[in-house]
Short mmCIF file of C-alpha atoms in Angstrom, two decimals:
data_model
loop_
_atom_site.label_atom_id
_atom_site.label_comp_id
_atom_site.label_asym_id
_atom_site.label_seq_id
_atom_site.Cartn_x
_atom_site.Cartn_y
_atom_site.Cartn_z
CA MET L 78 60.70 -51.69 48.24
CA SER L 79 60.75 -48.91 45.72
CA LYS L 80 62.97 -46.26 47.16
CA GLY L 81 65.33 -43.61 45.98
CA GLY L 82 62.85 -41.22 44.36
CA GLY L 83 64.60 -38.34 46.08
CA GLN L 84 63.56 -36.36 49.11
CA VAL L 85 59.92 -35.43 49.38
CA LEU L 86 59.92 -34.06 52.86
CA GLU L 87 62.59 -32.21 54.73
CA ILE L 88 62.35 -31.03 58.31
CA ARG L 89 65.03 -28.43 58.84
CA ASN L 90 66.03 -27.19 62.32
CA LEU L 91 62.43 -27.26 63.45
CA GLY L 92 61.76 -25.76 66.89
CA LYS L 93 58.61 -24.98 68.81
CA THR L 94 58.16 -23.06 72.06
CA TYR L 95 54.85 -22.56 73.84
CA GLY L 96 54.37 -19.38 75.81
CA THR L 97 56.89 -16.63 76.40
CA GLY L 98 59.23 -15.39 79.11
CA GLU L 99 59.65 -17.44 82.25
CA ARG L 100 56.66 -19.62 81.55
CA ALA L 101 57.87 -20.64 78.11
CA THR L 102 58.00 -24.36 77.46
CA HIS L 103 60.56 -25.52 74.92
CA ALA L 104 58.69 -28.41 73.36
CA ILE L 105 61.02 -28.96 70.43
CA ALA L 106 64.58 -27.58 70.43
CA ASP L 107 66.00 -28.51 67.06
CA VAL L 108 64.85 -31.39 64.88
CA SER L 109 66.12 -32.14 61.38
CA PHE L 110 65.57 -35.16 59.19
CA ALA L 111 64.37 -35.97 55.69
CA VAL L 112 61.98 -38.48 54.21
CA GLU L 113 62.63 -40.08 50.82
CA ASP L 114 59.92 -40.71 48.26
CA GLY L 115 58.14 -43.98 49.04
CA GLU L 116 59.85 -44.35 52.38
CA PHE L 117 58.23 -45.46 55.65
CA VAL L 118 59.75 -43.44 58.49
CA CYS L 119 58.81 -43.93 62.11
CA VAL L 120 59.41 -41.28 64.75
CA VAL L 121 59.77 -42.61 68.29
CA GLY L 122 60.63 -40.89 71.50
CA PRO L 123 59.87 -40.86 75.20
CA SER L 124 56.35 -39.82 76.11
CA GLY L 125 55.91 -36.08 76.15
CA CYS L 126 58.72 -35.36 73.72
CA GLY L 127 56.54 -33.33 71.38
CA LYS L 128 55.92 -35.97 68.71
CA THR L 129 52.39 -34.74 68.05
CA THR L 130 53.57 -31.14 67.90
CA LEU L 131 56.21 -32.17 65.37
CA LEU L 132 53.65 -33.93 63.20
CA LYS L 133 51.24 -31.00 63.35
CA CYS L 134 54.02 -28.70 62.17
CA VAL L 135 54.78 -31.07 59.30
CA ALA L 136 51.06 -31.21 58.44
CA GLY L 137 50.90 -27.42 58.26
CA LEU L 138 48.38 -27.24 61.12
CA LEU L 139 50.82 -25.55 63.46
CA ASN L 140 53.44 -22.93 62.69
CA PRO L 141 56.88 -23.95 63.84
CA GLY L 142 58.54 -21.34 66.01
CA SER L 143 61.80 -21.76 64.17
CA GLY L 144 63.11 -23.75 61.26
CA GLU L 145 60.99 -24.99 58.39
CA VAL L 146 59.24 -27.91 56.79
CA LEU L 147 59.92 -28.37 53.10
CA LEU L 148 57.68 -30.37 50.83
CA ARG L 149 59.46 -31.04 47.53
CA GLY L 150 61.55 -27.98 48.23
CA SER L 151 58.78 -25.53 49.04
CA GLN L 152 57.91 -24.42 52.53
CA VAL L 153 54.79 -25.80 54.21
CA THR L 154 52.68 -23.02 55.72
CA SER L 155 49.20 -24.49 55.49
CA PRO L 156 47.92 -28.07 55.05
CA PRO L 157 49.23 -29.21 51.63
CA GLU L 158 46.93 -31.10 49.31
CA GLU L 159 49.21 -34.08 48.95
CA MET L 160 49.30 -34.88 52.66
CA ALA L 161 46.69 -36.69 54.71
CA LEU L 162 46.71 -36.95 58.46
CA VAL L 163 45.42 -39.81 60.62
CA PHE L 164 45.01 -39.03 64.31
CA GLN L 165 45.24 -41.32 67.29
CA GLU L 166 41.77 -40.41 68.47
CA TYR L 167 39.73 -42.08 65.74
CA GLY L 168 36.59 -41.61 67.84
CA ARG L 169 37.16 -37.88 67.84
CA SER L 170 38.20 -37.33 64.26
CA LEU L 171 35.22 -39.07 62.64
CA MET L 172 31.89 -37.29 62.34
CA PRO L 173 29.34 -39.20 64.43
CA TRP L 174 26.41 -37.76 62.45
CA SER L 175 27.69 -39.09 59.13
CA SER L 176 27.79 -42.60 57.77
CA VAL L 177 31.11 -44.30 57.09
CA TRP L 178 30.65 -43.47 53.41
CA ASN L 179 30.11 -39.76 54.05
CA ASN L 180 33.05 -39.63 56.45
CA VAL L 181 35.33 -41.00 53.76
CA LEU L 182 33.76 -38.66 51.21
CA LEU L 183 34.39 -35.53 53.33
CA PRO L 184 37.84 -34.63 51.94
CA LEU L 185 36.67 -35.25 48.36
CA ARG L 186 33.64 -32.98 48.31
CA HIS L 187 35.59 -29.83 47.58
CA LYS L 188 37.96 -31.46 45.10
CA LYS L 189 37.23 -30.88 41.46
CA LEU L 190 36.14 -34.37 40.57
CA ALA L 191 33.25 -35.94 38.69
CA ALA L 192 30.65 -37.62 40.88
CA LYS L 193 31.64 -40.95 39.40
CA GLU L 194 35.29 -40.46 40.31
CA ARG L 195 34.38 -39.53 43.87
CA LYS L 196 32.27 -42.62 44.21
CA GLN L 197 35.05 -44.77 42.84
CA LEU L 198 37.67 -43.28 45.17
CA VAL L 199 35.48 -43.91 48.21
CA GLU L 200 34.74 -47.45 47.07
CA GLU L 201 38.42 -48.21 46.50
CA ALA L 202 39.44 -46.76 49.84
CA LEU L 203 36.79 -48.72 51.73
CA ALA L 204 37.74 -51.89 49.87
CA ALA L 205 41.42 -51.36 50.73
CA VAL L 206 40.62 -51.37 54.45
CA GLY L 207 38.00 -54.11 54.16
CA LEU L 208 34.98 -52.03 55.11
CA THR L 209 32.93 -52.19 51.93
CA ARG L 210 30.04 -53.85 53.74
CA PHE L 211 29.93 -51.16 56.41
CA SER L 212 29.59 -48.04 54.29
CA HIS L 213 26.08 -47.31 55.57
CA HIS L 214 26.95 -47.74 59.23
CA TYR L 215 27.67 -44.90 61.58
CA PRO L 216 31.25 -44.90 62.92
CA TRP L 217 30.06 -45.42 66.50
CA GLN L 218 28.39 -48.64 65.46
CA LEU L 219 31.84 -50.09 64.71
CA SER L 220 34.65 -51.35 66.93
CA GLY L 221 37.69 -49.17 67.67
CA GLY L 222 39.88 -50.95 65.14
CA MET L 223 37.23 -50.59 62.45
CA GLN L 224 36.80 -46.90 63.23
CA GLN L 225 40.52 -46.38 62.77
CA ARG L 226 40.24 -48.20 59.44
CA VAL L 227 37.54 -45.68 58.44
CA ALA L 228 40.01 -42.88 59.26
CA ILE L 229 42.66 -44.62 57.14
CA ALA L 230 40.18 -45.07 54.27
CA ARG L 231 39.36 -41.38 54.45
CA ALA L 232 43.05 -40.52 54.21
CA LEU L 233 43.50 -42.87 51.24
CA ALA L 234 40.48 -41.53 49.37
CA TYR L 235 42.13 -38.10 49.50
CA GLN L 236 44.89 -39.59 47.30
CA PRO L 237 47.82 -38.21 49.24
CA SER L 238 51.40 -38.90 48.30
CA ILE L 239 52.34 -38.59 51.97
CA LEU L 240 50.45 -40.13 54.85
CA LEU L 241 51.09 -38.66 58.30
CA MET L 242 50.03 -40.86 61.18
CA ASP L 243 49.98 -39.79 64.82
CA GLU L 244 50.08 -42.86 67.07
CA PRO L 245 47.20 -44.26 65.05
CA PHE L 246 47.07 -47.63 66.76
CA ALA L 247 47.72 -46.54 70.34
CA SER L 248 44.16 -47.00 71.53
CA VAL L 249 43.31 -50.45 70.16
CA ASP L 250 44.02 -53.88 71.64
CA ALA L 251 47.18 -55.81 70.77
CA GLN L 252 45.58 -58.24 68.32
CA THR L 253 43.83 -55.45 66.39
CA ARG L 254 47.01 -53.45 66.47
CA GLY L 255 48.94 -56.21 64.72
CA ASP L 256 46.22 -56.45 62.07
CA LEU L 257 46.23 -52.71 61.49
CA GLU L 258 50.03 -52.66 61.23
CA ASP L 259 49.87 -55.26 58.49
CA LEU L 260 47.03 -53.39 56.84
CA ILE L 261 49.06 -50.19 56.67
CA LEU L 262 52.05 -52.03 55.16
CA GLN L 263 49.75 -53.50 52.54
CA VAL L 264 48.14 -50.14 51.85
CA ARG L 265 51.54 -48.54 51.46
CA GLU L 266 52.35 -51.10 48.78
CA GLU L 267 49.00 -50.74 47.03
CA PHE L 268 48.77 -46.95 47.01
CA ALA L 269 52.51 -46.21 46.77
CA VAL L 270 52.45 -43.63 49.55
CA THR L 271 55.25 -42.20 51.64
CA ILE L 272 54.50 -42.60 55.34
CA LEU L 273 55.65 -40.61 58.34
CA PHE L 274 54.46 -42.49 61.38
CA VAL L 275 54.70 -41.27 64.97
CA THR L 276 54.56 -43.86 67.71
CA HIS L 277 55.79 -44.51 71.22
CA ASP L 278 55.84 -48.24 70.60
CA ILE L 279 59.39 -49.37 69.85
CA ASP L 280 58.42 -52.76 68.39
CA GLU L 281 55.94 -51.09 66.11
CA SER L 282 58.47 -48.56 64.86
CA VAL L 283 61.01 -51.25 63.95
CA TYR L 284 58.42 -53.62 62.50
CA LEU L 285 56.89 -51.04 60.15
CA SER L 286 59.63 -48.76 58.97
CA ASP L 287 62.55 -48.32 56.62
CA ARG L 288 64.10 -45.90 59.07
CA VAL L 289 63.47 -44.99 62.70
CA VAL L 290 64.05 -41.46 63.93
CA VAL L 291 64.67 -41.56 67.68
CA LEU L 292 63.97 -38.34 69.55
CA THR L 293 65.23 -37.15 72.93
CA HIS L 294 62.93 -35.87 75.66
CA ALA L 295 61.84 -32.23 75.57
CA PRO L 296 63.38 -29.88 74.56
CA THR L 297 63.48 -32.37 71.73
CA GLU L 298 66.34 -33.14 69.38
CA VAL L 299 67.11 -36.06 67.10
CA LYS L 300 69.03 -38.66 69.07
CA GLU L 301 69.76 -41.05 66.25
CA ILE L 302 68.40 -42.16 62.91
CA ILE L 303 68.48 -45.92 62.41
CA ALA L 304 68.13 -47.73 59.10
CA VAL L 305 65.94 -50.82 59.35
CA ASP L 306 67.06 -53.39 56.79
CA LEU L 307 64.54 -56.07 57.60
CA PRO L 308 63.21 -57.89 54.53
CA PHE L 309 59.76 -57.28 53.06
CA PRO L 310 57.06 -58.51 53.18
CA ARG L 311 57.12 -58.33 56.92
CA ASP L 312 55.30 -60.79 59.09
CA GLN L 313 54.14 -60.42 62.68
CA ILE L 314 55.71 -63.74 63.63
CA SER L 315 58.67 -64.46 61.38
CA THR L 316 59.95 -60.86 61.14
CA LYS L 317 59.83 -60.45 64.89
CA GLU L 318 61.76 -63.71 65.32
CA LEU L 319 64.69 -62.45 63.28
CA PRO L 320 67.83 -61.72 65.30
CA GLU L 321 68.15 -58.41 63.42
CA PHE L 322 64.72 -57.39 64.68
CA ALA L 323 65.68 -58.15 68.27
CA HIS L 324 68.94 -56.30 67.80
CA LEU L 325 67.31 -53.17 66.34
CA ARG L 326 64.55 -53.21 68.92
CA GLY L 327 67.13 -53.44 71.69
CA HIS L 328 69.13 -50.64 70.16
CA VAL L 329 66.15 -48.25 69.99
CA TYR L 330 65.05 -49.29 73.45
CA ARG L 331 68.44 -48.45 74.94
CA LEU L 332 68.48 -45.05 73.24
CA ILE L 333 65.12 -44.13 74.70
CA LYS L 334 65.69 -45.65 78.12
CA ARG L 335 68.96 -43.79 78.57
CA ASP L 336 66.98 -40.70 77.87
CA GLN L 337 64.25 -41.20 80.44
CA VAL L 338 63.40 -38.04 82.32
CA GLU L 339 62.75 -37.29 85.94
CA PRO L 340 59.02 -37.14 86.79
CA ALA L 341 59.27 -33.45 87.67
CA GLU L 342 60.55 -32.63 84.22
CA LEU L 343 57.96 -34.84 82.61
CA ALA L 344 55.14 -32.70 83.95
CA LEU L 345 56.45 -29.78 81.95
CA ALA L 346 57.10 -31.75 78.85
CA GLU L 347 53.66 -31.89 77.22
CA PRO L 348 52.07 -28.47 77.04
CA VAL L 349 48.46 -27.98 76.00
CA PRO L 350 48.57 -26.91 72.37
CA GLU L 351 46.84 -23.66 71.46
CA SER L 352 44.11 -25.33 69.47
CA GLY L 353 43.22 -27.63 72.34
CA ARG L 354 42.35 -24.77 74.61
CA ARG L 355 38.84 -23.54 74.85
CA GLY L 356 38.64 -19.79 74.83
CA MET C 225 9.31 -55.84 81.37
CA SER C 226 9.76 -55.98 77.60
CA LYS C 227 10.49 -52.79 75.70
CA GLY C 228 7.06 -52.76 74.04
CA ALA C 229 5.23 -53.34 77.30
CA TYR C 230 7.26 -50.63 78.97
CA ARG C 231 6.34 -48.19 76.23
CA ALA C 232 2.66 -49.10 76.39
CA THR C 233 2.69 -48.53 80.15
CA ALA C 234 4.43 -45.17 79.74
CA ILE C 235 1.88 -43.98 77.18
CA ALA C 236 -1.03 -45.25 79.32
CA ALA C 237 0.38 -43.34 82.29
CA GLU C 238 0.76 -40.18 80.20
CA VAL C 239 -2.92 -40.43 79.20
CA ALA C 240 -4.37 -41.87 82.40
CA VAL C 241 -2.98 -39.30 84.82
CA PRO C 242 -4.49 -36.24 83.08
CA VAL C 243 -7.78 -38.08 82.57
CA ALA C 244 -7.94 -38.86 86.30
CA ILE C 245 -7.22 -35.21 87.13
CA LEU C 246 -9.93 -34.02 84.74
CA LEU C 247 -12.45 -36.44 86.24
CA ALA C 248 -11.60 -35.20 89.71
CA TRP C 249 -11.98 -31.61 88.48
CA GLN C 250 -15.40 -32.43 87.03
CA ALA C 251 -16.52 -34.15 90.25
CA TRP C 252 -15.29 -31.29 92.42
CA THR C 253 -16.75 -28.45 90.28
CA ALA C 254 -20.08 -30.28 90.03
CA GLN C 255 -20.53 -30.36 93.79
CA ALA C 256 -18.87 -26.98 94.54
CA ASN C 257 -21.16 -25.05 92.19
CA ASP C 258 -18.82 -22.03 92.28
CA PRO C 259 -19.16 -19.60 89.31
CA LYS C 260 -15.42 -18.96 89.43
CA PHE C 261 -14.84 -22.64 88.72
CA PRO C 262 -17.26 -23.72 86.01
CA ARG C 263 -17.87 -27.41 85.53
CA LEU C 264 -15.43 -29.16 83.27
CA SER C 265 -18.32 -30.18 81.02
CA THR C 266 -19.28 -26.51 80.65
CA ILE C 267 -15.67 -25.57 79.84
CA LEU C 268 -15.42 -28.32 77.26
CA VAL C 269 -18.66 -27.29 75.57
CA GLU C 270 -17.35 -23.75 75.52
CA PHE C 271 -14.02 -25.01 74.21
CA ARG C 272 -15.71 -26.78 71.33
CA GLU C 273 -17.91 -23.78 70.52
CA LEU C 274 -15.08 -21.29 70.73
CA TRP C 275 -12.03 -22.94 69.36
CA LEU C 276 -13.04 -25.76 67.13
CA PHE C 277 -15.46 -23.80 65.00
CA SER C 278 -16.30 -20.13 64.93
CA GLN C 279 -13.18 -18.60 66.48
CA PHE C 280 -10.52 -20.89 65.14
CA GLU C 281 -9.66 -18.79 62.13
CA LEU C 282 -10.29 -15.52 63.90
CA HIS C 283 -8.17 -16.12 66.99
CA VAL C 284 -6.24 -19.41 66.95
CA VAL C 285 -4.70 -18.99 63.50
CA PRO C 286 -3.29 -15.50 64.25
CA SER C 287 -1.80 -16.73 67.53
CA LEU C 288 -0.19 -19.75 65.89
CA THR C 289 1.11 -17.63 63.03
CA ARG C 290 2.75 -15.22 65.47
CA ILE C 291 4.39 -18.08 67.35
CA ALA C 292 5.59 -19.70 64.13
CA LEU C 293 7.04 -16.49 62.70
CA GLY C 294 8.58 -15.24 65.94
CA PHE C 295 10.08 -18.60 66.80
CA GLY C 296 11.26 -19.18 63.23
CA ILE C 297 13.04 -15.83 63.09
CA ALA C 298 14.63 -16.51 66.49
CA VAL C 299 15.98 -19.88 65.29
CA ILE C 300 17.46 -18.45 62.09
CA VAL C 301 18.96 -15.36 63.71
CA GLY C 302 20.15 -17.26 66.81
CA VAL C 303 22.01 -19.86 64.77
CA ALA C 304 23.31 -17.31 62.26
CA ILE C 305 24.81 -15.15 65.02
CA GLY C 306 25.64 -18.00 67.39
CA ILE C 307 27.92 -19.88 65.01
CA PRO C 308 30.34 -17.01 64.30
CA LEU C 309 30.32 -16.02 67.97
CA GLY C 310 31.04 -19.59 68.99
CA LEU C 311 34.01 -19.65 66.62
CA SER C 312 35.42 -16.27 67.55
CA ARG C 313 36.75 -15.55 71.00
CA ARG C 314 37.12 -11.89 70.14
CA GLY C 315 33.53 -11.73 68.96
CA ARG C 316 32.34 -13.28 72.21
CA ILE C 317 34.27 -10.80 74.32
CA LEU C 318 32.57 -7.96 72.44
CA ALA C 319 29.09 -9.43 72.32
CA MET C 320 28.57 -11.28 75.58
CA PRO C 321 27.93 -8.27 77.86
CA HIS C 322 25.17 -7.10 75.48
CA ILE C 323 23.66 -10.54 75.25
CA GLU C 324 23.70 -10.95 79.02
CA TRP C 325 22.10 -7.53 79.50
CA TRP C 326 19.18 -8.11 77.16
CA ARG C 327 18.73 -11.64 78.32
CA ALA C 328 18.37 -10.48 81.93
CA MET C 329 15.66 -7.98 80.94
CA PRO C 330 12.16 -9.15 81.99
CA PRO C 331 10.03 -9.20 78.82
CA PRO C 332 7.07 -7.20 80.25
CA ALA C 333 9.49 -4.30 80.85
CA LEU C 334 9.99 -3.97 77.12
CA LEU C 335 6.40 -4.50 76.06
CA PRO C 336 5.32 -0.82 76.12
CA ILE C 337 8.44 0.39 74.31
CA SER C 338 8.01 -2.28 71.62
CA ILE C 339 4.64 -0.76 70.78
CA VAL C 340 6.03 2.77 70.70
CA LEU C 341 9.07 1.86 68.64
CA LEU C 342 7.22 -0.26 66.11
CA HIS C 343 4.13 2.01 65.94
CA SER C 344 2.05 -1.11 66.02
CA ILE C 345 -0.03 -3.43 68.12
CA GLY C 346 -0.37 -5.74 65.13
CA ASP C 347 1.58 -8.73 63.95
CA ARG C 348 4.78 -6.78 63.37
CA GLN C 349 5.11 -5.85 67.03
CA LYS C 350 4.01 -9.25 68.29
CA VAL C 351 6.26 -11.27 66.02
CA SER C 352 9.26 -9.03 66.81
CA PHE C 353 8.59 -9.29 70.52
CA ILE C 354 8.31 -13.09 70.44
CA ALA C 355 11.41 -13.37 68.22
CA PHE C 356 13.46 -11.10 70.48
CA PHE C 357 12.96 -13.10 73.64
CA CYS C 358 13.10 -16.49 71.94
CA LEU C 359 16.46 -15.51 70.49
CA PHE C 360 18.54 -15.79 73.67
CA PRO C 361 18.19 -19.46 74.62
CA ILE C 362 18.92 -20.46 71.01
CA LEU C 363 21.80 -18.00 70.66
CA LEU C 364 23.49 -19.01 73.92
CA ASN C 365 23.04 -22.71 73.27
CA THR C 366 24.42 -22.37 69.76
CA ILE C 367 27.50 -20.56 71.08
CA ASP C 368 28.02 -23.27 73.69
CA GLY C 369 27.48 -26.03 71.15
CA VAL C 370 30.02 -24.54 68.75
CA ARG C 371 32.58 -24.03 71.51
CA GLY C 372 32.18 -27.64 72.56
CA ILE C 373 33.24 -29.04 69.19
CA ASP C 374 36.16 -31.41 69.41
CA PRO C 375 39.28 -29.63 68.09
CA ALA C 376 40.42 -32.95 66.60
CA LEU C 377 37.44 -32.88 64.25
CA MET C 378 38.16 -29.33 63.10
CA GLU C 379 41.85 -30.05 62.62
CA THR C 380 41.06 -33.13 60.59
CA ALA C 381 38.84 -31.11 58.27
CA ARG C 382 41.42 -28.35 58.03
CA SER C 383 44.19 -30.82 57.20
CA TYR C 384 42.03 -32.09 54.32
CA GLY C 385 41.72 -28.60 52.95
CA VAL C 386 38.00 -28.35 53.72
CA GLY C 387 37.19 -24.65 53.37
CA ARG C 388 35.81 -22.46 56.12
CA PHE C 389 32.22 -22.40 54.89
CA GLU C 390 32.12 -26.08 54.19
CA ARG C 391 33.55 -26.71 57.67
CA ILE C 392 30.73 -24.67 59.13
CA GLY C 393 28.09 -26.51 57.13
CA ARG C 394 29.43 -30.02 57.46
CA ILE C 395 30.99 -29.97 60.92
CA VAL C 396 30.20 -26.94 63.05
CA PHE C 397 26.46 -26.91 62.43
CA PRO C 398 25.77 -30.65 62.84
CA ALA C 399 28.04 -30.84 65.87
CA ALA C 400 26.19 -27.97 67.55
CA LEU C 401 22.75 -29.26 66.55
CA PRO C 402 21.99 -31.16 69.77
CA GLN C 403 22.61 -27.99 71.76
CA ILE C 404 20.66 -25.91 69.26
CA PHE C 405 17.66 -28.18 69.76
CA ALA C 406 17.96 -27.83 73.53
CA GLY C 407 17.79 -24.06 73.06
CA MET C 408 14.84 -24.40 70.69
CA ARG C 409 12.86 -26.36 73.26
CA THR C 410 13.35 -23.62 75.85
CA SER C 411 12.50 -20.96 73.28
CA LEU C 412 9.36 -22.64 72.07
CA SER C 413 7.77 -22.57 75.51
CA LEU C 414 8.90 -18.95 75.78
CA ALA C 415 7.21 -18.26 72.45
CA VAL C 416 3.86 -19.41 73.85
CA ILE C 417 4.34 -17.23 76.93
CA MET C 418 5.26 -14.21 74.81
CA MET C 419 2.33 -14.82 72.50
CA VAL C 420 -0.13 -14.71 75.41
CA LEU C 421 1.66 -11.75 76.95
CA THR C 422 1.62 -9.53 73.85
CA GLU C 423 -1.96 -10.41 72.99
CA TYR C 424 -3.07 -9.88 76.56
CA PHE C 425 -1.43 -6.48 76.67
CA SER C 426 -2.73 -5.02 73.43
CA SER C 427 -4.41 -6.78 70.60
CA THR C 428 -7.53 -7.19 68.53
CA SER C 429 -7.20 -10.89 67.91
CA GLY C 430 -5.62 -14.04 69.28
CA VAL C 431 -6.04 -16.48 72.12
CA GLY C 432 -4.56 -14.08 74.67
CA TYR C 433 -7.00 -11.40 73.50
CA VAL C 434 -9.96 -13.74 74.05
CA LEU C 435 -8.60 -14.55 77.50
CA LEU C 436 -8.48 -10.84 78.39
CA ILE C 437 -11.93 -9.98 77.00
CA SER C 438 -13.55 -12.97 78.75
CA LYS C 439 -11.99 -11.96 82.04
CA ASN C 440 -13.04 -8.31 81.67
CA THR C 441 -16.63 -9.31 80.92
CA PHE C 442 -16.74 -11.96 83.66
CA GLN C 443 -17.36 -14.74 81.17
CA LEU C 444 -15.59 -17.39 83.13
CA ALA C 445 -16.35 -20.43 80.99
CA PRO C 446 -14.70 -18.92 77.86
CA MET C 447 -11.83 -17.76 80.03
CA TRP C 448 -11.23 -21.29 81.25
CA ALA C 449 -11.62 -22.59 77.72
CA ALA C 450 -8.85 -20.18 76.65
CA ILE C 451 -6.60 -21.39 79.47
CA VAL C 452 -7.17 -25.00 78.40
CA LEU C 453 -6.34 -24.10 74.81
CA ILE C 454 -3.13 -22.28 75.73
CA GLY C 455 -1.98 -25.25 77.79
CA LEU C 456 -2.83 -27.62 74.98
CA LEU C 457 -1.02 -25.48 72.39
CA GLY C 458 2.15 -25.42 74.48
CA TYR C 459 2.00 -29.16 75.02
CA LEU C 460 1.39 -30.03 71.37
CA LEU C 461 4.01 -27.64 70.01
CA ASN C 462 6.61 -29.12 72.33
CA LEU C 463 5.57 -32.63 71.33
CA LEU C 464 5.99 -31.72 67.67
CA LEU C 465 9.48 -30.34 68.30
CA VAL C 466 10.50 -33.42 70.30
CA LEU C 467 9.36 -35.67 67.46
CA ILE C 468 11.38 -33.65 64.94
CA GLU C 469 14.40 -33.69 67.24
CA ARG C 470 14.18 -37.45 67.65
CA ARG C 471 14.30 -37.87 63.92
CA VAL C 472 17.02 -35.34 63.18
CA LEU C 473 19.23 -36.30 66.12
CA ALA C 474 18.83 -40.08 65.92
CA TRP C 475 22.63 -40.28 65.45
CA HIS C 476 23.18 -38.38 68.66
CA ARG C 477 21.26 -40.82 70.81
CA GLY C 478 23.05 -43.76 69.22
CA TRP C 479 26.42 -42.10 69.57
CA ARG C 480 25.88 -41.29 73.24
CA ALA C 481 24.62 -44.77 73.97
CA ALA C 482 27.72 -46.21 72.26
CA ALA C 483 30.02 -43.87 74.20
CA ALA C 484 28.39 -44.84 77.49
CA GLN C 485 29.20 -48.51 77.03
#
């Protein structure tokens, strides 16, 4: 893999607290790590450890309470143009009134591009995820896995240098999940993107990444950062049969398991984010 | 039953039931011989004389124009105010008491003052009156529709750098459209009511005016013909709106059907 292009992304002492006073919930205490150019970094942690909050701060959608996110050295305060975000809830992030084509076109409409370039970008993105034949369909006419591929195509068409993914494959079946994992590895190769990928699936994190960042439960800190030196190209069967894979998987598993929280604490761990509330 | 057969039966029922009622009306009025209830055949002859020929331009066109203008203004203003209010909590806190107050006001209570304030019993007063009361269902539905938008959709657009106005045009408006149409359906039937009300109260033309004059001069056949016309107008206008909605919101029906599976 092409690595070593220097740091593109640095998360420095990031903290986030919801609410104030006695009712304050410390979602993230202090998280720091960096992502190299071209790297695939997975973030795993126990459920409710503020992974989504972390990613939203990185994406510039949420202001961190403390610390900062640096993109090529400059602080992220609003969504940067070179980042694209793929959510877990594909069904909720696609526009049901627009065709697949128009959904993928959405982030390109306001970019200063010729009509021909836009068309080409959409075509390439749809081809990369194997949905060329479905461009005139509505998203809800497709299966869950295909809808998530539309969301990935939309992110690719935006031509980001960094792809942020928030548990993107958590709501599809196991078979589809494996296919999508391989798709994203292939896309990474083809489009030369840096990927920051949040998941709660330990196997997935080891299978996909160059490095795994393991988080503690809330208030969240970095427990350990593990380098994954499994060979590329990775394969759902042969890679997962490697003793190194089993070893790494076990290692991450132990880190998270040791960190399991009591149910009472868990209830406090995932606060409703501000944007999710209806005023 | 196949889908086609089901549809044919539904349409037959929609036609057959009113026809049966009309036949019963004709049979009953024929034997009752009551001047207050003219025979259906008499009403229909009157209907043809009045509305299809001589009076169409004089009275039906003005009434339809008032409905169209009043309703059209209500849709534009309702959506234009409803979208920002739906997006702004602060705006809602400021505006909602006023909206609730005016919405609770019975329209006839404001009819006299509308004439005084607008110095008019002409189209200006009628169109404003219709627009004012048609506004609320559309406005409140738009606000609700905008508030119901999935935050994930807005965040996605924001993360892609889609600007505020483009977000409104490409996401907020289409997402709220099903609710906006629901409000429009309520408002359209209100528009017909308001049309009759304003014309009945003070006017020199229109279907409501004919209704009033016929009643005052004890011409019961024309009065019944006017009632039939008003009912028919309401029915046809609603049908038209439903057909438009079906076309515009085809995605919504498909989406909901897919979500229900």
